Amino acid sequence: MAHSGINVLFEGTNFTRLLLGMWTTFKIAAIAIVIGLIIGIILGILRTFHNKLLRFVLRIYLEFFRIVPTVVLLFLFYYILPRQLNLHMPGTQVAMLVFALWVAAEMSDIVRGALISVPIHQRESGLAIGLTRYQLYRYVLVPQAVSLELPATINLITRVIKTTSLLMLISVMDVVNIGQQIVEANNQKYPTGVFWIYGLIFLLYFLIDYPLSWWAGRLEKKRLEQANGE
Amino acid sequence: MANEVLKVEHLEKYYQKKHVLHDINFSISKGEVITLLGPSGSGKSTLIRCLNGLEDFRNGEITFENKKVVPSEKNWQQLRQKIGMVFQSYDLFPNLTVLDNIMLGPTKVQKRNVDEVKKEVDELLKKVDLLDYKDAYPRQLSGGQKQRIAIVRALALHPEFMLFDEVTASLDPEMVRGVLNIIQDLADQDDMTMIIVTHEMNFAQQIADRVLFLKDGSILEDTPGKKFFKDPTTDQAKEFLQSMDF
Amino acid sequence: MSWEIIKQSLPMFQQGFVLTLYLSLVGIIGSAIVGIICSLVQYFKVPILDKILQVYIEISKNTPLLVQLFFLYYAFPAMGIKLSAQLCGIIGLIFLGGSYMAAGFSGGFNGVSKKQVESGKAIGLSNWQLARYVVFPQGFALSIPALAANIIFLIKETSIFTVIAIPELTNTALDLIGLYYNSNEYLFVLVVAYAIILIPLSIILTLLERRVRYGTFGN
């Protein structure tokens, strides 16, 4: 029974279609992550400044993206952009926009956390040798913050990749959506094919995310050992 | 020797490839006070941490009360009740009150009667002038007070001998005396066997029956205290004493 | 935006709200239990079992909830195992949340400083006593922010239940949009509903984080 079901993967172009779907998924995630990280780093630095209004606005932005579930964010942008702003975007672009804004929000918090955890005397001794604020960030604070924030950033990336599984909800032809179509088309011929299709999708996600989270875990462990070794 | 408490023979210690202790040999008899002196990085702390199993060592033997120590975690756990140790950074448990910090070992490890231990702890706290802080949490105490409590915590187990690892090194100068007086009293009144790592040279001179001078992981001198401070044998020890303004 | 439409939809949202809360609660409690078990097994390095649980944790952590749910809901019946949508949702959420909670607890336990462990050893505490009196109490306090963040995360993940048609909040809104097409109103109610649940939690989380950061123990 089950061993015949596996053939659904090799029927016609099914296997390539699934991989192409994964590629679409991956592309959306990659573009959103790059844009989101850049915006997030800038916002994170801005959030360590003393301007109260700026900090308040950015905090609200973060909290909004933290509190509203990603599914809901996708629908908000999918329905509201075209109707209220008359901005017609295909699902893939809506998804990139939502993910980029979400990554930016989360990243701003990671960057801010890392920056404020650089000891105060580092900041002061930087100022004491006459560094400007830009130089202080460029040469002292940001380099120290990077090693602190790297594991959290990698973990954020794995979360984004997992969250791309929601793309099918706004009609993007991602790997899950294609999987569903294949299941429906082959249900008669391969009743247990569904097991193999979703099993493969499961595996594909795992293969992308596992190395990343392994890397993050290793970095984190190294940092802990260093902190303890002092 | 009949009343030998601890004997160390041919002890070697490596950190990965780095050879940090070279062929360490010495013994300590009951009631004796040894101070372990030497420049920083010479391996003093590593050595006394080996003596209660917090560091493992590659070769060599430790004999405690005429019995060879088989270095397993289980054996060390038994032995540590008899070997008190106080650290530079006090390391009281922040989640427990002063009293619970002290009671933990005697009541949970040694399963002694709670009321008896309490009475005894009161006495000990009175001795170090901290009875009023019995129910305080560690974060409410100053560094010197924490260190005095840490000493009491170790003493409450009735150890056969005590290890002190730079216990005054992170204290403000005005706190140092109080802590050193307690250690001095232990030597004078209780005849406690002790190995002390310290940078307080006056104190070392006052308290040491013997000095072990350590440099680059080797014991260069094992001399009576009086002789070491007046007339050290090696040039390295002379240099060291000079550098300490002594 | 029409208040009339919002008013009419409220009873339906109320049902979704209750279901979201219920499923979240069951999922969170289940996840916490799985998480505690995993972190204890890993802390004491129980042979074999810790390797098995490590495999579970990696799978759970590195695959999306949506795919886990599809697997439970669509693929399991093909293997002869039929579960109701709600049960699939709860199992999926616990499967996912267990590894997050385990990471939270383990992070706390590992965060207890090496010096604390050494000074516990120095007074002769056994491994179990060290865990019971030193590592767990301190580690639990350290893990509270991560646990609170997990709680918020898991509540938000229940929105994905909509893909297997569990009538929780998000599913209610999408159904209403499908029926009446008033997307502005229904999405507005949906966001407000999540805010009602999550804003208080988020505030508590911030306070807890501050408390733990300043190392407030006792009192």
XYZ file of C-alpha atoms in Angstrom:
695
model
C 0.000 0.000 0.000
C 2.364 2.643 1.276
C 5.128 1.568 -1.037
C 2.948 2.101 -4.055
C 1.982 5.554 -2.785
C 5.528 6.759 -3.095
C 5.252 6.509 -6.897
C 3.059 9.597 -6.897
C 6.247 11.597 -6.447
C 7.648 10.358 -9.742
C 4.436 10.521 -11.745
C 4.806 13.066 -14.579
C 6.504 16.239 -13.481
C 5.299 16.043 -9.880
C 8.713 15.968 -8.277
C 10.083 18.914 -10.279
C 6.900 20.868 -9.631
C 7.326 20.425 -5.893
C 10.951 21.510 -6.057
C 9.989 24.539 -8.134
C 7.360 25.381 -5.530
C 10.042 25.179 -2.854
C 12.187 27.483 -4.961
C 9.382 30.089 -5.124
C 9.029 29.792 -1.365
C 12.742 30.152 -0.874
C 13.012 33.183 -3.168
C 10.273 35.053 -1.355
C 11.895 34.291 1.985
C 15.358 35.347 0.798
C 14.265 38.692 -0.644
C 12.131 39.487 2.409
C 14.973 38.580 4.758
C 17.553 40.762 2.999
C 15.279 43.801 2.859
C 13.976 43.182 6.355
C 17.413 42.819 7.924
C 18.665 46.063 6.402
C 15.624 48.051 7.525
C 15.704 46.277 10.898
C 19.321 47.180 11.615
C 18.653 50.834 10.854
C 15.507 50.878 13.001
C 17.347 49.078 15.806
C 20.067 51.721 15.873
C 17.451 54.484 15.787
C 15.763 52.877 18.787
C 18.868 53.425 20.916
C 18.733 57.190 20.299
C 17.246 59.482 22.879
C 14.464 60.998 20.759
C 11.352 59.950 22.671
C 8.863 60.350 19.831
C 10.992 58.320 17.441
C 11.417 55.552 19.989
C 7.699 55.523 20.737
C 6.700 55.268 17.076
C 9.185 52.461 16.425
C 8.046 50.641 19.534
C 4.433 50.748 18.364
C 5.548 49.416 14.981
C 7.338 46.512 16.675
C 4.447 45.698 18.988
C 1.946 45.728 16.117
C 3.943 43.152 14.182
C 4.545 41.146 17.345
C 0.960 40.989 18.436
C -0.856 40.381 15.160
C -0.347 36.786 13.963
C 1.408 36.476 10.613
C -1.634 34.819 9.016
C -3.676 37.869 9.907
C -0.953 40.233 8.674
C -0.982 38.489 5.304
C -4.748 38.885 4.984
C -4.659 42.485 6.169
C -2.257 43.434 3.387
C -3.860 41.130 0.846
C -7.330 42.605 1.279
C -6.636 46.164 2.357
C -3.861 47.281 -0.002
C -5.900 46.873 -3.179
C -9.158 48.156 -1.754
C -8.113 51.072 0.397
C -4.963 52.186 -1.392
C -5.899 50.872 -4.805
C -2.560 49.102 -4.899
C -2.820 45.888 -6.843
C -0.001 43.517 -6.081
C 0.327 39.827 -6.813
C 0.388 37.500 -3.802
C 4.137 36.976 -4.003
C 4.803 40.698 -3.623
C 2.310 41.083 -0.789
C 4.068 38.217 0.947
C 7.520 39.750 0.466
C 6.259 43.080 1.807
C 4.629 41.545 4.886
C 7.606 39.327 5.682
C 10.103 42.158 5.145
C 8.185 44.466 7.492
C 7.869 41.688 10.050
C 11.575 40.809 9.857
C 12.431 44.505 10.187
C 10.329 44.760 13.350
C 11.842 41.691 14.994
C 15.342 42.595 13.841
C 15.069 46.098 15.277
C 14.476 44.552 18.681
C 17.406 42.136 18.347
C 19.753 44.953 17.291
C 18.553 47.273 20.020
C 18.951 44.544 22.647
C 22.485 43.773 21.516
C 23.476 47.443 21.395
C 22.245 48.287 24.877
C 23.929 45.213 26.313
C 27.361 46.487 25.269
C 28.707 47.680 28.641
C 28.284 51.382 29.355
C 32.002 51.906 29.939
C 32.665 50.810 26.353
C 30.463 53.653 25.186
C 32.078 56.066 27.581
C 35.642 55.149 26.768
C 34.762 55.510 23.095
C 33.451 59.004 23.725
C 36.455 59.734 25.938
C 38.869 59.262 23.056
C 36.847 61.725 21.034
C 34.814 59.470 18.735
C 31.781 61.010 17.078
C 28.474 59.256 17.516
C 28.773 57.708 14.060
C 32.301 56.481 14.821
C 31.179 55.142 18.180
C 28.550 52.984 16.480
C 30.753 52.083 13.536
C 33.878 51.017 15.446
C 32.785 50.124 18.951
C 29.128 49.276 19.447
C 28.042 47.577 16.213
C 31.040 45.183 15.973
C 30.502 44.083 19.567
C 26.767 43.742 19.027
C 27.129 41.630 15.872
C 28.556 38.584 17.619
C 25.881 38.883 20.287
C 23.015 39.102 17.837
C 24.078 36.568 15.210
C 22.408 33.483 16.749
C 19.140 35.366 17.280
C 19.263 36.607 13.683
C 19.774 33.109 12.307
C 16.878 31.880 14.409
C 14.731 34.675 13.016
C 15.639 33.527 9.503
C 14.546 29.960 10.278
C 11.254 31.337 11.576
C 10.711 33.282 8.350
C 11.370 30.183 6.265
C 8.890 28.176 8.323
C 6.324 30.945 8.072
C 6.488 30.895 4.273
C 4.324 27.789 4.524
C 1.444 30.254 4.985
C 1.868 31.645 1.461
C -0.778 29.300 0.078
C -3.358 31.200 2.104
C -2.982 34.211 -0.169
C -2.935 32.065 -3.309
C 0.796 32.019 -3.936
C 1.875 28.925 -5.869
C 4.263 27.774 -3.163
C 5.331 24.239 -2.352
C 2.349 23.529 -0.079
C -0.132 24.804 -2.646
C 1.414 22.701 -5.404
C 1.471 19.721 -3.052
C -2.234 20.134 -2.432
C -2.942 20.245 -6.164
C -0.933 17.099 -6.772
C -2.743 15.326 -3.942
C -6.133 16.250 -5.377
C -5.197 15.238 -8.913
C -3.822 11.856 -7.856
C -6.203 10.911 -5.075
C -7.931 8.176 -7.070
C -4.806 6.543 -8.364
C -2.669 6.858 -5.225
C -4.832 6.953 -2.076
C -1.731 6.986 0.145
C 0.121 9.454 -2.057
C -0.896 12.248 0.336
C 1.421 10.741 2.929
C 4.402 10.952 0.607
C 3.651 14.398 -0.773
C 3.326 16.029 2.639
C 6.160 13.879 3.911
C 8.425 15.273 1.203
C 7.378 18.857 1.945
C 8.051 18.203 5.627
C 11.510 16.926 4.731
C 12.289 19.844 2.413
C 11.529 22.369 5.139
C 13.602 20.371 7.594
C 16.556 20.209 5.220
C 16.613 23.975 4.870
C 16.004 24.897 8.496
C 18.009 22.261 10.332
C 21.498 23.395 9.197
C 20.614 26.982 10.054
C 19.378 26.235 13.541
C 22.322 23.891 14.099
C 24.636 26.767 13.231
C 22.814 29.146 15.538
C 22.980 26.609 18.352
C 26.697 26.164 17.901
C 27.374 29.900 17.955
C 25.246 30.285 21.052
C 27.087 27.465 22.801
C 30.455 28.987 21.959
C 29.362 32.325 23.359
C 28.145 30.709 26.580
C 31.434 28.867 26.976
C 33.357 32.065 26.493
C 31.216 33.910 29.009
C 31.726 31.092 31.493
C 35.431 30.720 30.820
C 36.259 34.169 32.116
C 53.374 10.947 59.240
C 50.706 10.040 61.699
C 48.588 13.163 61.604
C 48.942 13.914 57.956
C 45.652 15.245 56.588
C 46.496 15.490 52.919
C 49.303 14.367 50.703
C 49.792 15.267 47.054
C 52.223 13.265 44.928
C 53.375 13.876 41.379
C 50.280 15.805 40.394
C 50.163 17.020 36.783
C 47.473 19.163 35.218
C 46.861 20.081 31.610
C 44.364 22.402 29.970
C 44.079 20.724 26.586
C 47.729 20.902 25.476
C 48.835 23.460 28.018
C 50.801 22.042 30.913
C 49.685 24.107 33.918
C 50.915 22.118 36.933
C 54.238 20.282 36.968
C 54.939 17.422 39.340
C 53.357 18.877 42.470
C 54.406 17.229 45.751
C 53.570 18.325 49.280
C 51.675 17.279 52.355
C 49.907 19.073 55.187
C 49.501 17.894 58.774
C 46.677 18.488 61.167
C 46.463 22.077 62.392
C 48.963 23.348 59.875
C 48.395 26.495 57.822
C 49.941 26.684 54.373
C 49.815 29.794 52.252
C 50.186 29.365 48.560
C 52.052 32.331 47.089
C 53.217 33.239 43.628
C 52.653 35.617 40.746
C 49.250 35.599 39.067
C 48.895 32.849 36.509
C 51.279 30.583 38.389
C 48.601 27.939 38.963
C 47.706 28.567 42.632
C 43.958 28.534 42.148
C 44.143 25.568 39.789
C 46.087 23.642 42.396
C 43.644 24.127 45.245
C 40.718 23.468 42.906
C 42.334 20.093 42.175
C 42.332 19.382 45.897
C 38.552 19.127 46.097
C 37.930 17.740 42.650
C 36.637 20.847 40.884
C 39.442 20.337 38.376
C 40.492 16.920 37.218
C 44.183 16.158 36.887
C 46.026 13.837 34.563
C 48.651 12.086 36.669
C 49.456 11.920 40.314
C 47.811 10.944 43.516
C 45.994 12.658 46.329
C 45.838 10.952 49.717
C 43.296 12.265 52.185
C 43.513 11.096 55.821
C 45.764 8.215 54.750
C 43.334 7.004 52.125
C 44.040 7.269 48.444
C 41.430 9.334 46.634
C 39.937 7.546 43.652
C 38.956 10.547 41.580
C 35.328 9.840 40.683
C 32.573 12.414 40.969
C 30.851 10.260 43.600
C 33.945 10.049 45.816
C 34.620 13.726 45.522
C 31.056 14.486 46.519
C 31.607 12.522 49.751
C 34.973 14.147 50.382
C 33.831 17.683 49.781
C 31.863 17.549 53.026
C 35.195 17.245 54.801
C 37.023 19.781 52.655
C 35.573 23.274 52.984
C 36.209 25.697 50.166
C 35.623 29.443 49.908
C 35.875 31.266 46.592
C 36.941 34.737 45.521
C 33.467 35.593 44.293
C 31.626 34.229 47.411
C 28.921 32.631 45.246
C 26.149 32.493 47.789
C 22.956 31.088 46.315
C 20.854 34.160 45.441
C 17.605 32.204 45.648
C 18.096 31.276 49.308
C 18.249 33.355 52.489
C 21.467 33.581 54.468
C 20.209 30.943 56.894
C 19.108 28.569 54.116
C 22.426 29.024 52.328
C 24.214 27.836 55.446
C 21.712 25.116 56.398
C 21.662 23.483 52.957
C 24.816 21.411 53.379
C 24.388 20.236 56.982
C 20.682 19.363 56.674
C 20.418 18.044 53.107
C 23.844 16.560 52.490
C 24.687 15.410 56.000
C 21.050 14.940 57.109
C 21.738 16.382 60.514
C 18.962 17.452 62.859
C 17.543 20.795 61.754
C 17.152 22.321 65.229
C 20.645 21.403 66.303
C 22.148 22.809 63.146
C 20.118 25.984 63.581
C 21.496 26.484 67.061
C 25.000 25.935 65.826
C 24.541 28.300 62.897
C 23.322 30.995 65.296
C 26.566 30.646 67.201
C 28.631 30.847 64.041
C 26.703 33.889 62.816
C 27.210 35.583 66.172
C 30.926 34.994 65.869
C 31.063 36.767 62.533
C 28.672 39.531 63.707
C 25.964 38.736 61.190
C 23.220 37.170 63.292
C 20.871 40.016 62.357
C 21.148 39.111 58.682
C 19.949 35.564 59.134
C 16.782 36.077 57.076
C 18.257 38.467 54.520
C 18.918 37.510 50.911
C 22.509 37.649 49.616
C 21.770 40.690 47.420
C 21.076 42.733 50.583
C 24.601 42.144 51.918
C 27.870 43.910 51.162
C 30.777 41.987 49.633
C 32.523 41.560 52.966
C 29.346 40.328 54.625
C 28.749 37.853 51.802
C 32.253 36.507 52.150
C 31.852 36.055 55.905
C 28.635 34.128 55.245
C 30.392 32.003 52.626
C 32.977 31.050 55.245
C 30.271 30.150 57.731
C 28.526 28.097 55.033
C 31.683 26.045 54.594
C 32.338 25.717 58.345
C 28.820 24.510 59.081
C 29.751 21.179 57.494
C 32.458 20.610 60.157
C 35.228 20.272 57.583
C 38.537 18.634 58.436
C 40.332 21.285 56.507
C 39.677 24.437 54.544
C 40.714 25.853 51.190
C 40.624 29.612 50.667
C 40.938 30.842 47.087
C 41.820 34.561 47.112
C 38.860 35.275 49.338
C 39.654 38.953 49.806
C 40.656 39.731 46.220
C 37.335 41.258 45.185
C 36.590 43.086 48.439
C 36.862 46.803 49.154
C 39.931 47.496 51.344
C 37.874 48.305 54.437
C 36.116 44.928 54.219
C 39.297 42.873 54.007
C 40.272 42.994 57.676
C 36.992 41.525 58.931
C 37.301 38.512 56.662
C 40.981 37.934 57.459
C 40.279 38.121 61.200
C 37.852 35.234 60.882
C 40.482 33.121 59.156
C 43.055 34.112 61.770
C 40.652 33.065 64.542
C 40.175 29.714 62.837
C 43.918 29.169 63.008
C 44.346 30.408 66.562
C 41.240 29.068 68.315
C 40.120 26.062 66.300
C 43.492 24.851 65.100
C 41.990 24.469 61.635
C 44.090 22.907 58.887
C 44.111 25.356 55.986
C 45.539 26.077 52.573
C 45.239 29.737 51.694
C 45.814 31.436 48.354
C 46.196 35.137 48.951
C 47.822 38.348 47.822
C 47.692 39.925 51.286
C 51.344 39.530 52.171
C 51.143 40.838 55.743
C 48.401 38.400 56.478
C 50.283 35.560 54.834
C 53.338 36.251 56.934
C 51.272 36.365 60.109
C 49.336 33.175 59.564
C 51.574 30.854 57.552
C 53.273 27.911 59.208
C 54.590 27.074 55.785
C 54.750 28.758 52.432
C 54.534 27.028 49.083
C 55.913 29.315 46.410
C 54.543 28.507 42.992
C 55.781 29.774 39.658
C 54.771 28.665 36.167
C 53.041 25.650 37.632
C 55.923 24.326 39.716
C 56.559 24.499 43.440
C 59.889 26.313 43.715
C 59.955 26.556 47.498
C 58.370 24.703 50.375
C 59.661 26.577 53.412
C 58.561 27.511 56.932
C 56.717 30.848 56.867
C 59.257 32.753 58.967
C 62.134 31.754 56.748
C 60.330 32.481 53.487
C 59.622 36.097 54.293
C 63.067 36.797 55.785
C 65.301 34.749 53.622
C 63.796 33.035 50.597
C 65.994 30.469 48.895
C 65.297 31.111 45.227
C 65.856 34.278 43.228
C 62.366 33.983 41.823
C 60.883 34.174 45.325
C 63.067 37.158 46.189
C 61.916 38.907 43.061
C 58.311 38.102 43.877
C 58.547 39.472 47.399
C 60.151 42.618 46.078
C 57.434 43.097 43.515
C 54.892 42.865 46.352
C 56.793 45.628 48.201
C 57.876 43.219 50.844
C -16.346 50.877 8.125
C -19.796 50.061 9.396
C -20.416 49.548 13.101
C -23.642 47.759 12.253
C -21.761 44.984 10.442
C -19.288 44.708 13.313
C -22.077 44.460 15.861
C -23.810 41.701 13.948
C -20.630 39.673 13.683
C -19.738 39.849 17.364
C -21.563 36.705 18.534
C -19.685 34.636 15.955
C -16.385 36.208 16.933
C -17.178 35.519 20.546
C -17.334 31.803 19.816
C -14.079 31.966 17.899
C -12.513 33.922 20.751
C -13.452 31.292 23.312
C -12.197 28.487 21.062
C -8.880 30.263 20.452
C -8.434 30.696 24.208
C -9.370 27.101 24.929
C -7.090 25.589 22.287
C -4.240 27.883 23.324
C -4.607 26.958 26.970
C -4.609 23.215 26.318
C -1.714 23.585 23.884
C 0.351 25.701 26.272
C -0.139 23.367 29.230
C 0.654 20.334 27.078
C 3.721 22.046 25.613
C 4.967 23.016 29.064
C 4.673 19.413 30.264
C 6.498 18.071 27.197
C 9.073 20.848 27.571
C 9.762 20.118 31.236
C 10.183 16.405 30.523
C 12.572 17.078 27.627
C 14.651 19.598 29.546
C 14.935 17.327 32.603
C 16.018 14.392 30.444
C 18.612 16.604 28.799
C 19.784 18.127 32.061
C 20.427 14.757 33.657
C 21.672 13.370 30.326
C 19.485 10.252 30.622
C 21.106 7.806 28.196
C 19.287 6.910 24.950
C 16.179 8.866 25.934
C 18.030 12.165 25.565
C 19.079 11.212 22.022
C 15.515 10.274 21.089
C 14.123 13.516 22.496
C 16.838 15.478 20.710
C 15.591 14.050 17.399
C 12.027 15.044 18.309
C 13.175 18.561 19.239
C 15.038 19.061 15.962
C 12.073 17.882 13.889
C 9.583 19.958 15.838
C 11.731 23.079 15.786
C 12.666 22.955 12.122
C 9.341 22.281 10.402
C 6.342 24.620 10.025
C 3.179 24.055 12.066
C 1.102 24.240 8.883
C 2.923 21.289 7.353
C 2.710 19.390 10.643
C -1.051 19.966 10.659
C -1.450 18.890 7.020
C 0.412 15.752 7.848
C -1.801 14.982 10.839
C -5.062 15.961 9.190
C -4.658 14.745 5.604
C -1.825 12.198 5.573
C -2.670 10.248 8.741
C -6.152 9.186 7.522
C -4.467 7.640 4.474
C -2.563 5.495 6.969
C -5.796 4.609 8.711
C -5.542 7.076 11.614
C -8.476 9.485 11.679
C -8.433 12.378 14.128
C -10.845 15.282 14.507
C -9.622 18.681 13.320
C -9.492 20.045 16.876
C -7.504 17.091 18.130
C -5.087 17.515 15.211
C -4.743 21.177 16.135
C -3.995 20.418 19.770
C -1.550 17.621 18.962
C 0.188 19.789 16.375
C 0.468 22.736 18.757
C 1.886 20.572 21.542
C 4.266 18.874 19.088
C 5.530 22.296 18.050
C 5.383 23.982 21.454
C 7.112 21.158 23.322
C 10.465 21.886 21.714
C 10.110 25.639 22.250
C 9.289 25.124 25.920
C 12.172 22.643 26.263
C 14.540 25.251 24.832
C 13.143 27.806 27.288
C 13.667 25.621 30.356
C 17.062 24.340 29.203
C 18.210 27.884 28.478
C 17.390 28.819 32.050
C 19.125 25.790 33.540
C 22.223 26.372 31.432
C 22.178 30.047 32.329
C 22.923 29.307 35.976
C 26.546 30.289 36.400
C 29.319 27.742 36.633
C 30.429 29.328 39.886
C 27.076 28.672 41.496
C 27.365 25.024 40.500
C 30.903 24.823 41.875
C 30.035 26.369 45.183
C 27.173 23.881 45.463
C 29.581 21.057 44.783
C 32.004 22.502 47.319
C 29.494 21.961 50.123
C 29.036 18.370 49.022
C 25.672 18.557 47.225
C 24.904 15.522 45.072
C 23.879 15.991 41.444
C 20.218 15.743 42.331
C 20.532 18.105 45.321
C 22.455 20.564 43.174
C 19.604 20.502 40.661
C 16.882 20.677 43.309
C 18.248 23.541 45.435
C 20.491 25.544 43.110
C 20.013 24.946 39.382
C 16.232 24.551 39.107
C 15.121 27.458 41.288
C 17.588 29.860 39.668
C 17.184 28.390 36.195
C 13.404 28.568 36.336
C 13.536 32.267 37.212
C 15.940 32.819 34.332
C 13.691 30.962 31.893
C 10.505 32.932 32.659
C 10.964 35.515 29.867
C 11.503 32.771 27.290
C 8.471 30.859 28.557
C 6.288 33.953 28.404
C 7.484 34.631 24.851
C 6.599 31.031 23.971
C 3.110 31.482 25.356
C 2.524 34.481 23.113
C 4.024 32.618 20.166
C 1.774 29.593 20.674
C -1.371 31.696 20.964
C -0.505 33.365 17.671
C 0.178 30.004 16.054
C -3.418 28.922 16.706
C -4.354 31.259 13.828
C -2.854 28.642 11.501
C -5.582 26.208 12.610
C -7.735 27.919 10.016
C -6.132 25.705 7.327
C -7.843 22.650 8.778
C -11.080 24.589 9.295
C -11.111 24.801 13.081
C -13.528 27.688 13.756
C -11.177 29.774 15.899
C -10.781 33.553 15.527
C -8.968 33.725 12.191
C -11.146 31.062 10.639
C -14.264 32.913 11.804
C -13.062 36.133 10.156
C -12.130 34.414 6.897
C -15.467 32.610 6.775
C -17.333 35.867 7.303
C -15.278 37.588 4.604
C -16.043 34.720 2.254
C -19.759 35.021 2.974
C -20.337 38.783 3.124
C -17.200 40.328 1.663
C -16.910 43.037 4.361
C -13.202 42.492 4.810
C -12.406 45.816 6.533
C -14.826 45.261 9.372
C -14.033 41.628 9.998
C -10.283 42.097 9.845
C -10.624 45.009 12.253
C -12.495 42.872 14.767
C -9.953 40.101 14.274
C -6.981 42.347 15.060
C -8.756 43.796 18.086
C -9.561 40.313 19.365
C -5.915 39.226 19.214
C -4.875 42.507 20.799
C -7.223 41.876 23.730
C -5.526 38.563 24.399
C -1.946 39.475 23.605
C -1.388 43.067 24.748
C -1.819 42.281 28.464
C 0.441 39.243 28.056
C 3.041 41.292 26.244
C 3.036 43.885 29.035
C 3.461 41.180 31.662
C 6.308 39.746 29.593
C 8.139 43.081 29.543
C 7.749 43.463 33.297
C 8.976 39.934 33.956
C 11.949 40.457 31.709
C 12.922 43.556 33.632
C 12.538 41.786 36.945
C 14.687 38.864 35.914
C 17.313 41.098 34.355
C 17.843 42.927 37.634
C 18.351 39.578 39.289
C 15.547 39.926 41.778
C 15.489 36.734 43.742
C 13.544 36.051 46.909
C 10.992 38.619 48.066
